[in-house]
mmCIF file of C-alpha atoms in Angstrom:
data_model
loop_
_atom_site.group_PDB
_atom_site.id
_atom_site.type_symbol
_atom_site.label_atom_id
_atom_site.label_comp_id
_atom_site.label_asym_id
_atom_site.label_seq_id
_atom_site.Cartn_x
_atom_site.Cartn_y
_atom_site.Cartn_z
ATOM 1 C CA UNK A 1 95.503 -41.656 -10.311
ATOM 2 C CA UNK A 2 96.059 -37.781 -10.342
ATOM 3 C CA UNK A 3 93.825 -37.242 -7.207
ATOM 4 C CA UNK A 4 95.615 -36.883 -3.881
ATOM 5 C CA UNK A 5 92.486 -36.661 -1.610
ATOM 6 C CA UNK A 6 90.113 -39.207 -1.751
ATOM 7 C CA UNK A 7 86.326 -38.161 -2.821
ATOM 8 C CA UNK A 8 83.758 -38.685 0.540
ATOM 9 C CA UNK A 9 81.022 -37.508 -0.806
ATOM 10 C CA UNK A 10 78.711 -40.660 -2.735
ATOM 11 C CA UNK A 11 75.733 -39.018 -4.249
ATOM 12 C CA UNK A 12 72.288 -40.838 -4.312
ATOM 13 C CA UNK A 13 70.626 -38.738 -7.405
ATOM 14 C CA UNK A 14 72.549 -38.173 -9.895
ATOM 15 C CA UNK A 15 73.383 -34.272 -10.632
ATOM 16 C CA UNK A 16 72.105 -34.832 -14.008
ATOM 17 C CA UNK A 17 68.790 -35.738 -13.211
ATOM 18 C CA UNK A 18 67.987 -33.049 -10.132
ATOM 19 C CA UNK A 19 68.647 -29.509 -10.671
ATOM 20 C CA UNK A 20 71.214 -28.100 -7.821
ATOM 21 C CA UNK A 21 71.270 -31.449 -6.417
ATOM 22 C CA UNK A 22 73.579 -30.871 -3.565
ATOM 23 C CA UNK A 23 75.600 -28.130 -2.202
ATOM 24 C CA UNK A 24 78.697 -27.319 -0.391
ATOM 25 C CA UNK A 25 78.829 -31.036 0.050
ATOM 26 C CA UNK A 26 79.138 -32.555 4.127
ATOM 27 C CA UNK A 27 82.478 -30.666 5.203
ATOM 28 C CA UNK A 28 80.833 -27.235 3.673
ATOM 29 C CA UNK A 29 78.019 -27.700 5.603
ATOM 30 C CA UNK A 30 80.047 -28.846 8.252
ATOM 31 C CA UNK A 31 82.400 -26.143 8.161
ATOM 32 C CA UNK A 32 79.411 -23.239 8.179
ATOM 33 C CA UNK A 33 77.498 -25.038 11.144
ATOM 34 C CA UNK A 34 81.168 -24.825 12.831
ATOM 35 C CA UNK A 35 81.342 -21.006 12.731
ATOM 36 C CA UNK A 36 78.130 -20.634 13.656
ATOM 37 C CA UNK A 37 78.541 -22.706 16.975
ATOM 38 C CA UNK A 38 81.397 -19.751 18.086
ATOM 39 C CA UNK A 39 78.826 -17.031 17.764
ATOM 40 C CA UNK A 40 75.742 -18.354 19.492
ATOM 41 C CA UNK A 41 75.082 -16.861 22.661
ATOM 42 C CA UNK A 42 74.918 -20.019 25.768
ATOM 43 C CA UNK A 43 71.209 -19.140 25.620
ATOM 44 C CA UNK A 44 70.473 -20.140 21.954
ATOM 45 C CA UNK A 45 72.899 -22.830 22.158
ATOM 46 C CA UNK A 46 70.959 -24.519 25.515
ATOM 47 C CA UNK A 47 67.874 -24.250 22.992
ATOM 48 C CA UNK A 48 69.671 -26.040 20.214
ATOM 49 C CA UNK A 49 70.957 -28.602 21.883
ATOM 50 C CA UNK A 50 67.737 -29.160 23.506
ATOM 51 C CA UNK A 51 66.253 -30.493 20.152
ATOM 52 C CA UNK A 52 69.459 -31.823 18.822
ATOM 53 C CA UNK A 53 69.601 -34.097 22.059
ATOM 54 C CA UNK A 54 72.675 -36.505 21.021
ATOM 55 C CA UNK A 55 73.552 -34.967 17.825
ATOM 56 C CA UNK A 56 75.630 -32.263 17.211
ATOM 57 C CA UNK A 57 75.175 -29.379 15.164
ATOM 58 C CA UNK A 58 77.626 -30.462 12.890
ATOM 59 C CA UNK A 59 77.031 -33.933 11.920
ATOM 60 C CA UNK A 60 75.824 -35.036 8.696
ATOM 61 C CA UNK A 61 72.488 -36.142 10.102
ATOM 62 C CA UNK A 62 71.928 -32.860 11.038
ATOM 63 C CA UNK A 63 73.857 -30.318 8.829
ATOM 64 C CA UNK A 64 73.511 -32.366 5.065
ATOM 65 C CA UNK A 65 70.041 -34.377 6.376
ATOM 66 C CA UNK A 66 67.714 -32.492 3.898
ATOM 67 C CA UNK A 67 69.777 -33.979 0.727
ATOM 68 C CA UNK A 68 69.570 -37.302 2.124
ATOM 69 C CA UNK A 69 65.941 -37.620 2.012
ATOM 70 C CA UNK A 70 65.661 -36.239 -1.534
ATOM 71 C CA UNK A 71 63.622 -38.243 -3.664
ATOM 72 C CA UNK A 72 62.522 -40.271 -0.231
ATOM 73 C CA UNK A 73 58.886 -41.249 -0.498
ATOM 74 C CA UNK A 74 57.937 -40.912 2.980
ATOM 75 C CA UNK A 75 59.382 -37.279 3.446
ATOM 76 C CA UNK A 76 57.983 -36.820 0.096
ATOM 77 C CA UNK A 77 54.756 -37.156 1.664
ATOM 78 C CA UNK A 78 55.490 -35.052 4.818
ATOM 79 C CA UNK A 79 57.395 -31.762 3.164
ATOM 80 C CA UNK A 80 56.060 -31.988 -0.536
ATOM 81 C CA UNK A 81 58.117 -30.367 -2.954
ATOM 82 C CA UNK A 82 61.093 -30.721 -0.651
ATOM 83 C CA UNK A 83 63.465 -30.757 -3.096
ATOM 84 C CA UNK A 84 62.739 -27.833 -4.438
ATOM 85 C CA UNK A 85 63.686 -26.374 -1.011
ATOM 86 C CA UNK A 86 67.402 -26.162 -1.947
ATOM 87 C CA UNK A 87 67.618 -23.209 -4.076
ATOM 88 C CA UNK A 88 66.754 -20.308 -6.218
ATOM 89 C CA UNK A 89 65.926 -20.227 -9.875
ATOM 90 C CA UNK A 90 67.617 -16.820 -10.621
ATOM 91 C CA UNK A 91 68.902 -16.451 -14.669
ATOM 92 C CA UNK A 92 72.406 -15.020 -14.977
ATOM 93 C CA UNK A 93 71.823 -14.959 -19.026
ATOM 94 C CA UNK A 94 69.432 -12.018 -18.078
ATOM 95 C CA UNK A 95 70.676 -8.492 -19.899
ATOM 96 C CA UNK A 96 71.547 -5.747 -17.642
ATOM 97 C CA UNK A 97 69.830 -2.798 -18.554
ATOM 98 C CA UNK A 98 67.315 -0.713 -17.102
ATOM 99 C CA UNK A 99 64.560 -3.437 -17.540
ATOM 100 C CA UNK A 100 66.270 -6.117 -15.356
ATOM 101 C CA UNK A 101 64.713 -7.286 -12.194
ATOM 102 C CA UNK A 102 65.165 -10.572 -10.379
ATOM 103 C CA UNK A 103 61.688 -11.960 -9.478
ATOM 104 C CA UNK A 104 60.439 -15.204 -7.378
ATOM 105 C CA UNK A 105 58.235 -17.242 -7.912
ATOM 106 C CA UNK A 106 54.764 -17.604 -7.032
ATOM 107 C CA UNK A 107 54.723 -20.038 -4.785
ATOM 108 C CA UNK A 108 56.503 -20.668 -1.356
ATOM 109 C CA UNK A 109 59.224 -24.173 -3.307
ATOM 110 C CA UNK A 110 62.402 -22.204 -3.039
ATOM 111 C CA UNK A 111 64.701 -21.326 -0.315
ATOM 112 C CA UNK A 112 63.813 -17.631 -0.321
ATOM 113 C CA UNK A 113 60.929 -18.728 1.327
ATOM 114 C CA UNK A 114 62.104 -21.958 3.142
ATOM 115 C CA UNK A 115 64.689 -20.165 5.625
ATOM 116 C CA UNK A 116 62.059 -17.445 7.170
ATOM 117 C CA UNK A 117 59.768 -20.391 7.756
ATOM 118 C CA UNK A 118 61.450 -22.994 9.530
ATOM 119 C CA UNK A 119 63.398 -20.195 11.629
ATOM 120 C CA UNK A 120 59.788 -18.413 12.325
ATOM 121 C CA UNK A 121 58.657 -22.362 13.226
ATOM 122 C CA UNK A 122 61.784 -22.376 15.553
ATOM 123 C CA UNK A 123 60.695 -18.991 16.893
ATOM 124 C CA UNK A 124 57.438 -19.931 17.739
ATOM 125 C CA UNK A 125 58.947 -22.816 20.399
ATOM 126 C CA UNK A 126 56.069 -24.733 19.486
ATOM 127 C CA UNK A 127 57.263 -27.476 17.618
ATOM 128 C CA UNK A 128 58.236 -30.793 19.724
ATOM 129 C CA UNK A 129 60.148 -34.283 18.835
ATOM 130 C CA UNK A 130 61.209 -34.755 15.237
ATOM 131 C CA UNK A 131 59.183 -31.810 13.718
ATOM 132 C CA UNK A 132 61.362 -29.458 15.715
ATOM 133 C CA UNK A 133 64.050 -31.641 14.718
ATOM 134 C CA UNK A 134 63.641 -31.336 10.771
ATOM 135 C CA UNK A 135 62.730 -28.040 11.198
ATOM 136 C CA UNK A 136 66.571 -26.895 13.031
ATOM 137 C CA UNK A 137 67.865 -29.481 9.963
ATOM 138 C CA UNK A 138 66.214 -28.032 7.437
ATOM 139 C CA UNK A 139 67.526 -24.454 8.611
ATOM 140 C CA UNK A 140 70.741 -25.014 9.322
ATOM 141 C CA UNK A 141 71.218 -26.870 5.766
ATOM 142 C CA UNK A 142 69.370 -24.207 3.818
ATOM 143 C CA UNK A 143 71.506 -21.387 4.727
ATOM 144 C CA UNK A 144 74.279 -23.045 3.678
ATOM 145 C CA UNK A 145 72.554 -23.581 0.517
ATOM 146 C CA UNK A 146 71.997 -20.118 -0.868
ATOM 147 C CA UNK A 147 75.736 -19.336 0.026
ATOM 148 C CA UNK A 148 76.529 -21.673 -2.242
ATOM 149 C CA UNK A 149 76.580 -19.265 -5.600
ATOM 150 C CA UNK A 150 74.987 -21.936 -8.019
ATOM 151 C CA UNK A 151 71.971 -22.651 -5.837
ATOM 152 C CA UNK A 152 70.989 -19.216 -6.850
ATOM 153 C CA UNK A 153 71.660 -18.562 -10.200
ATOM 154 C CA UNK A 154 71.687 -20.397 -13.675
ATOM 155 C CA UNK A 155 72.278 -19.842 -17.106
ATOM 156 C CA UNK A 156 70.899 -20.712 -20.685
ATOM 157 C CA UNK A 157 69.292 -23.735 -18.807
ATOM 158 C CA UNK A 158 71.948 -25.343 -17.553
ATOM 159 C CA UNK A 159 70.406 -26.140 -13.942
ATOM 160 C CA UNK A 160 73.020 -24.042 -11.724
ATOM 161 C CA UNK A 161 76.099 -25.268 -13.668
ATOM 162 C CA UNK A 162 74.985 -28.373 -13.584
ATOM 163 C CA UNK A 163 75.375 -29.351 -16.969
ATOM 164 C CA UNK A 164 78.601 -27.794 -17.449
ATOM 165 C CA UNK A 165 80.897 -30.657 -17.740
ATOM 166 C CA UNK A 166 84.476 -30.654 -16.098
ATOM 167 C CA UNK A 167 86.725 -33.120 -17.165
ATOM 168 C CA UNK A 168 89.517 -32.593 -14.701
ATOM 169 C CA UNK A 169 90.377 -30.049 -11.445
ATOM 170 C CA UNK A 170 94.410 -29.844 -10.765
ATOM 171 C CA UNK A 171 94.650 -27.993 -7.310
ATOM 172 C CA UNK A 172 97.517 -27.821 -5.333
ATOM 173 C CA UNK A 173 95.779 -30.000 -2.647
ATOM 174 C CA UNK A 174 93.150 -31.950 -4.245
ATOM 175 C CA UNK A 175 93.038 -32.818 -7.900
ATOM 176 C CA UNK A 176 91.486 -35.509 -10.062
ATOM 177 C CA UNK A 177 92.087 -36.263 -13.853
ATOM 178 C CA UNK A 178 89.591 -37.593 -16.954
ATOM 179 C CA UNK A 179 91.184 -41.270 -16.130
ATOM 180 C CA UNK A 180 89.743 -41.528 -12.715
ATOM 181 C CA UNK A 181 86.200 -42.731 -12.060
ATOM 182 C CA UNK A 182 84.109 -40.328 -9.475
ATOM 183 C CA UNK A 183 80.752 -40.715 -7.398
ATOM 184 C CA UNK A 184 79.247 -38.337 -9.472
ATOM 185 C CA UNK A 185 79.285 -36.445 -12.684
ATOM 186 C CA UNK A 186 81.650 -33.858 -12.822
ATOM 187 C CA UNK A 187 80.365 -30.416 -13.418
ATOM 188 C CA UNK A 188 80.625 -26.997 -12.264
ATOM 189 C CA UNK A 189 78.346 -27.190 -10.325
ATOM 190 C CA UNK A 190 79.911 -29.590 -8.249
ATOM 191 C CA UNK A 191 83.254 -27.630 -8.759
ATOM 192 C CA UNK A 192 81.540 -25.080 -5.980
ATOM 193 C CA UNK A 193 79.707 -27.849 -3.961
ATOM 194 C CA UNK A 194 82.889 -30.390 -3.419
ATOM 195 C CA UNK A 195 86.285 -29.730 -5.296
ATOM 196 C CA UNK A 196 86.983 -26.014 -4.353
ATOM 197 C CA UNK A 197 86.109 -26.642 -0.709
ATOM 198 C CA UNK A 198 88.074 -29.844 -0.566
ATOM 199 C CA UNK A 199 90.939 -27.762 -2.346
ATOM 200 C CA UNK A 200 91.188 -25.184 0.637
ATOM 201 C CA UNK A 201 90.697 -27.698 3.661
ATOM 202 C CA UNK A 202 94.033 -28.896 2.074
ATOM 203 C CA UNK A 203 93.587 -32.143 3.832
ATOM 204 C CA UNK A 204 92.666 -31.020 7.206
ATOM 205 C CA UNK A 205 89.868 -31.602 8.584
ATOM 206 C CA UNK A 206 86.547 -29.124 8.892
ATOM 207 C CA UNK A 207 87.226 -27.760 12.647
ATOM 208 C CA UNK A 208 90.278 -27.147 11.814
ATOM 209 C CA UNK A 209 89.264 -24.727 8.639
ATOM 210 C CA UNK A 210 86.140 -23.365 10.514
ATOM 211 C CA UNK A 211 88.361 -22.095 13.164
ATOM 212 C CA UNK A 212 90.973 -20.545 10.668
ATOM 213 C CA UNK A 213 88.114 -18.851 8.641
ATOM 214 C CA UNK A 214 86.877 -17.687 11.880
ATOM 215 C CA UNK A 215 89.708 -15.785 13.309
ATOM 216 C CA UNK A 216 89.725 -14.080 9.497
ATOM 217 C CA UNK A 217 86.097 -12.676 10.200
ATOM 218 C CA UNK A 218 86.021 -8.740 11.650
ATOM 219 C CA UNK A 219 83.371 -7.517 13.703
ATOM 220 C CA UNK A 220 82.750 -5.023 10.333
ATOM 221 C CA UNK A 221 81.912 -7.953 8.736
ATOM 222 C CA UNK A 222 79.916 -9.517 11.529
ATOM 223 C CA UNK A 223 77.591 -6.231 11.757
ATOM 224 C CA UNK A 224 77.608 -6.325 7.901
ATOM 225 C CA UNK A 225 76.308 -9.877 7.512
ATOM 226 C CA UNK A 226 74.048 -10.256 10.146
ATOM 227 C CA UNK A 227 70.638 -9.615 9.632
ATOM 228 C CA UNK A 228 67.723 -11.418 8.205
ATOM 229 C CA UNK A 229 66.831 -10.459 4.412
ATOM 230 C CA UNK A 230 67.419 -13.901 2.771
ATOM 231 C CA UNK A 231 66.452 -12.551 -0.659
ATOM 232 C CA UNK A 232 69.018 -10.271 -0.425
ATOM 233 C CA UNK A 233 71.312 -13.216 0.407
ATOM 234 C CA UNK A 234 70.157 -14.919 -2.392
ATOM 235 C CA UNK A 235 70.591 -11.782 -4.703
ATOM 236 C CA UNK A 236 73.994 -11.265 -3.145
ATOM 237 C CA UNK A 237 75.082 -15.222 -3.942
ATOM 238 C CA UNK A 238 73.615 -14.446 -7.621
ATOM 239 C CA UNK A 239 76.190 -11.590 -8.164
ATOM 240 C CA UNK A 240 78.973 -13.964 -6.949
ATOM 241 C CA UNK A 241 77.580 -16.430 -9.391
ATOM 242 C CA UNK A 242 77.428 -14.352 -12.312
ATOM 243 C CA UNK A 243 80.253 -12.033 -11.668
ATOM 244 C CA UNK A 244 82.705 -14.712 -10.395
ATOM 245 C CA UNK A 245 82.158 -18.427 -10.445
ATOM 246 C CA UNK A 246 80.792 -17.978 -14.311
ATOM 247 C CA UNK A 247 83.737 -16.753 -14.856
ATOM 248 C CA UNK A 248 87.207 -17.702 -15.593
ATOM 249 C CA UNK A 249 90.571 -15.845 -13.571
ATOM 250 C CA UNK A 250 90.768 -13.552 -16.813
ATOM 251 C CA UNK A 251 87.337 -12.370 -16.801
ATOM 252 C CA UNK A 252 86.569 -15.218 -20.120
ATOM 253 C CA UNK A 253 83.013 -16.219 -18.719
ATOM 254 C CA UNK A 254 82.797 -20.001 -18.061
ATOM 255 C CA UNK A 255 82.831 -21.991 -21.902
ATOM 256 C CA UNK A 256 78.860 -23.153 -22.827
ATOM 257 C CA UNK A 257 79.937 -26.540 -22.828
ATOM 258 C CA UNK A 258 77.503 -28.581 -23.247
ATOM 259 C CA UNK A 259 79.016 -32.110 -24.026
ATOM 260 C CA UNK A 260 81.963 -33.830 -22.149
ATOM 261 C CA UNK A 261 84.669 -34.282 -21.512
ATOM 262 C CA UNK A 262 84.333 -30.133 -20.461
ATOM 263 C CA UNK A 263 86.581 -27.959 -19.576
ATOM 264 C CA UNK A 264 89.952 -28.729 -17.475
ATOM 265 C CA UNK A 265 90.269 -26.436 -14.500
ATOM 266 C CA UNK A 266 93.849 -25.504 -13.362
ATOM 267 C CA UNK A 267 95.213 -23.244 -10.618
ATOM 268 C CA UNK A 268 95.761 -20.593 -13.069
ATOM 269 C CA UNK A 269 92.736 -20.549 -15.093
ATOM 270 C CA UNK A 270 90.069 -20.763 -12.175
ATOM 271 C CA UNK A 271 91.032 -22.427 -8.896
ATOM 272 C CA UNK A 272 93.241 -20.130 -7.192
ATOM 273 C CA UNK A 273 91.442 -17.017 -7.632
ATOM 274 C CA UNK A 274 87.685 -18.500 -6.784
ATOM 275 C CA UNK A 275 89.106 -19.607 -2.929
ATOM 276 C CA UNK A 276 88.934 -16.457 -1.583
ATOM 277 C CA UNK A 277 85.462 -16.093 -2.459
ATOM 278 C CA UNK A 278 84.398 -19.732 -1.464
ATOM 279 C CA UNK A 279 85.830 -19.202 2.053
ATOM 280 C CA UNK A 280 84.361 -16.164 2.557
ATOM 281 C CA UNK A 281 80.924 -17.607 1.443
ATOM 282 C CA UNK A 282 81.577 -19.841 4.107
ATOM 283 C CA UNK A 283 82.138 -17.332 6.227
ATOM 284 C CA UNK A 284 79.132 -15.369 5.805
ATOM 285 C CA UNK A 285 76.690 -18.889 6.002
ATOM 286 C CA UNK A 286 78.371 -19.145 9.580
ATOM 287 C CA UNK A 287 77.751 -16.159 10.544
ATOM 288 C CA UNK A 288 74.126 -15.723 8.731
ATOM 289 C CA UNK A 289 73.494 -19.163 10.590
ATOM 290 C CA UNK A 290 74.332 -18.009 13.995
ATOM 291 C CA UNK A 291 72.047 -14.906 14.008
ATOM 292 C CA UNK A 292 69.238 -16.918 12.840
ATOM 293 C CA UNK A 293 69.646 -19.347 15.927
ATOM 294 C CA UNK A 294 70.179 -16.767 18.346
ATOM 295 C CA UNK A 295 67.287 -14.444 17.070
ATOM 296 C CA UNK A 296 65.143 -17.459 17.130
ATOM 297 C CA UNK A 297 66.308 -19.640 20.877
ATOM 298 C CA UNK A 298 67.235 -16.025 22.725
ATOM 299 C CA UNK A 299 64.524 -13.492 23.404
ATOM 300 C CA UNK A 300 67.154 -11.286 24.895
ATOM 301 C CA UNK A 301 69.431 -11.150 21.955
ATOM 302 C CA UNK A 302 70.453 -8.082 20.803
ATOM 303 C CA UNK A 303 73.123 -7.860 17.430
ATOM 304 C CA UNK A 304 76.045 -5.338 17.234
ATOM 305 C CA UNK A 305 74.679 -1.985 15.795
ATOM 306 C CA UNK A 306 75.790 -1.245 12.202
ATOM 307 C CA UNK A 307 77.597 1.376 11.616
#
């Protein structure tokens, strides 16, 4: 067995079947809820903890709960089209000329429009019991989301990377190999949602990473990344996407491979160079994540002025 850390994440749908299926994975989520919690002011956190009652922002009920009840009848019932919720159908295969323009859809099943609602819901103080619930799960998990560079762009139909095959992933920390036998299938997609993050926790666990990204954020950054123009979030992941993760460590853009076994991804040819920009996604989801709370539980909150 070539891996050295063991896979935690067991997917219910396979990646194959639902486009963008998950993202980040648990400890991404996990890690961006963490950042958040240092920059909520005691005001918005008293008004998240009042509808969290005995959860935490962190857990998995709370932080991954939306992908759990994907493909769940009853919550099909209550947020149609919920699975839609998760992301961004933005094409990176799109020429860049003077005619190119990024447009959304025409309807409100994509996480553009999914994070101003539930935090304008939250807002509005006037949801109670589970509803307010879902609706601080559903916000919480969707900013992660569009941080994630593949929920927010695809290419040539291939469903956010999705269908880009990767046979094996040889980090320093966390590597697995064609012989071993995963939750999931492999993919590039899932390279951004599980492997690269598992790669830099290096084994530890995600409180201990949240507050090492954390110290690494400036208050530059801070008054650079806070405010509330999610399509320009989305827009900004798409660049990432395009320019970066589709994109080898030479600048080779990311093989159309279709059929498996894919591509092998070593420290050289991709890993090392893509965990700077996964951790300071990360970054930027906590941080994003935090001004939405406090703008929506603290009437008197007032962010630092840009510059």
């Amino acid at each position: 067995m070539k891996r050295t850390l063991k896979h935690a994440l067991v997917i219910a749908l396979a990646l194959a079947v639902l486009p963008s299926a998950w993202a980040w994975g648990p400890a991404g989520h996990d890690i961006i809820a963490q950042i958040a919690l240092y920059h909520l002011t005691p005001t918005a956190r008293a008004g998240v903890d009042s509808i969290l009652g005995s959860y935490k922002l962190t857990d998995y009920e709370v932080a991954s709960w939306p992908d759990t009840i994907r493909g769940n009848k009853e919550y099909a019932e209550l947020y149609p089209n919920n699975g839609r919720w998760h992301y961004i159908d933005f094409d990176a295969g799109l020429w860049y000329d003077e005619s190119f323009e990024l447009v959304l859809p025409d309807n409100d099943d994509h996480i553009v429009a999914q994070i101003p609602r539930w935090h304008k819901e939250l807002k509005a103080g006037k949801l109670k019991g589970d509803r307010a619930l879902d609706a601080l799960r559903f916000l919480v998990h969707f900013v992660g989301d569009i941080h994630q560079p593949m929920h927010c762009a695809f290419r040539y139909g291939d469903m956010g990377g999705n269908t880009l095959p990767v046979n094996s992933f040889n980090g320093q920390h966390y590597a697995f190999g064609p012989e071993d036998t995963l939750d999931y299938p492999t993919s590039l997609h899932a390279t951004w949602d599980e492997y690269l993050v598992q790669e830099l926790m290096a084994g530890r666990n995600p409180r201990e990473v949240a507050r090492e990204l954390q110290k690494g954020i400036t208050p530059q950054q801070i008054r650079h990344w806070s405010h509330d123009d999610v399509l320009k979030w989305a827009v900004d992941s798409y660049w990432v996407a395009r320019k970066k993760a589709y994109r080898m460590t030479n600048g080779d853009r990311f093989p159309y491979k279709w059929a498996r076994p894919g591509i092998d991804l070593t420290r050289e040819n991709y890993i090392d160079s893509h965990l700077p920009i996964v951790a300071e996604q990360l970054q930027k989801g906590g941080i994003r994540l935090a001004y939405l709370l406090n703008t929506a539980f603290d009437p008197d909150y007032q962010p630092a002025e840009k510059e």
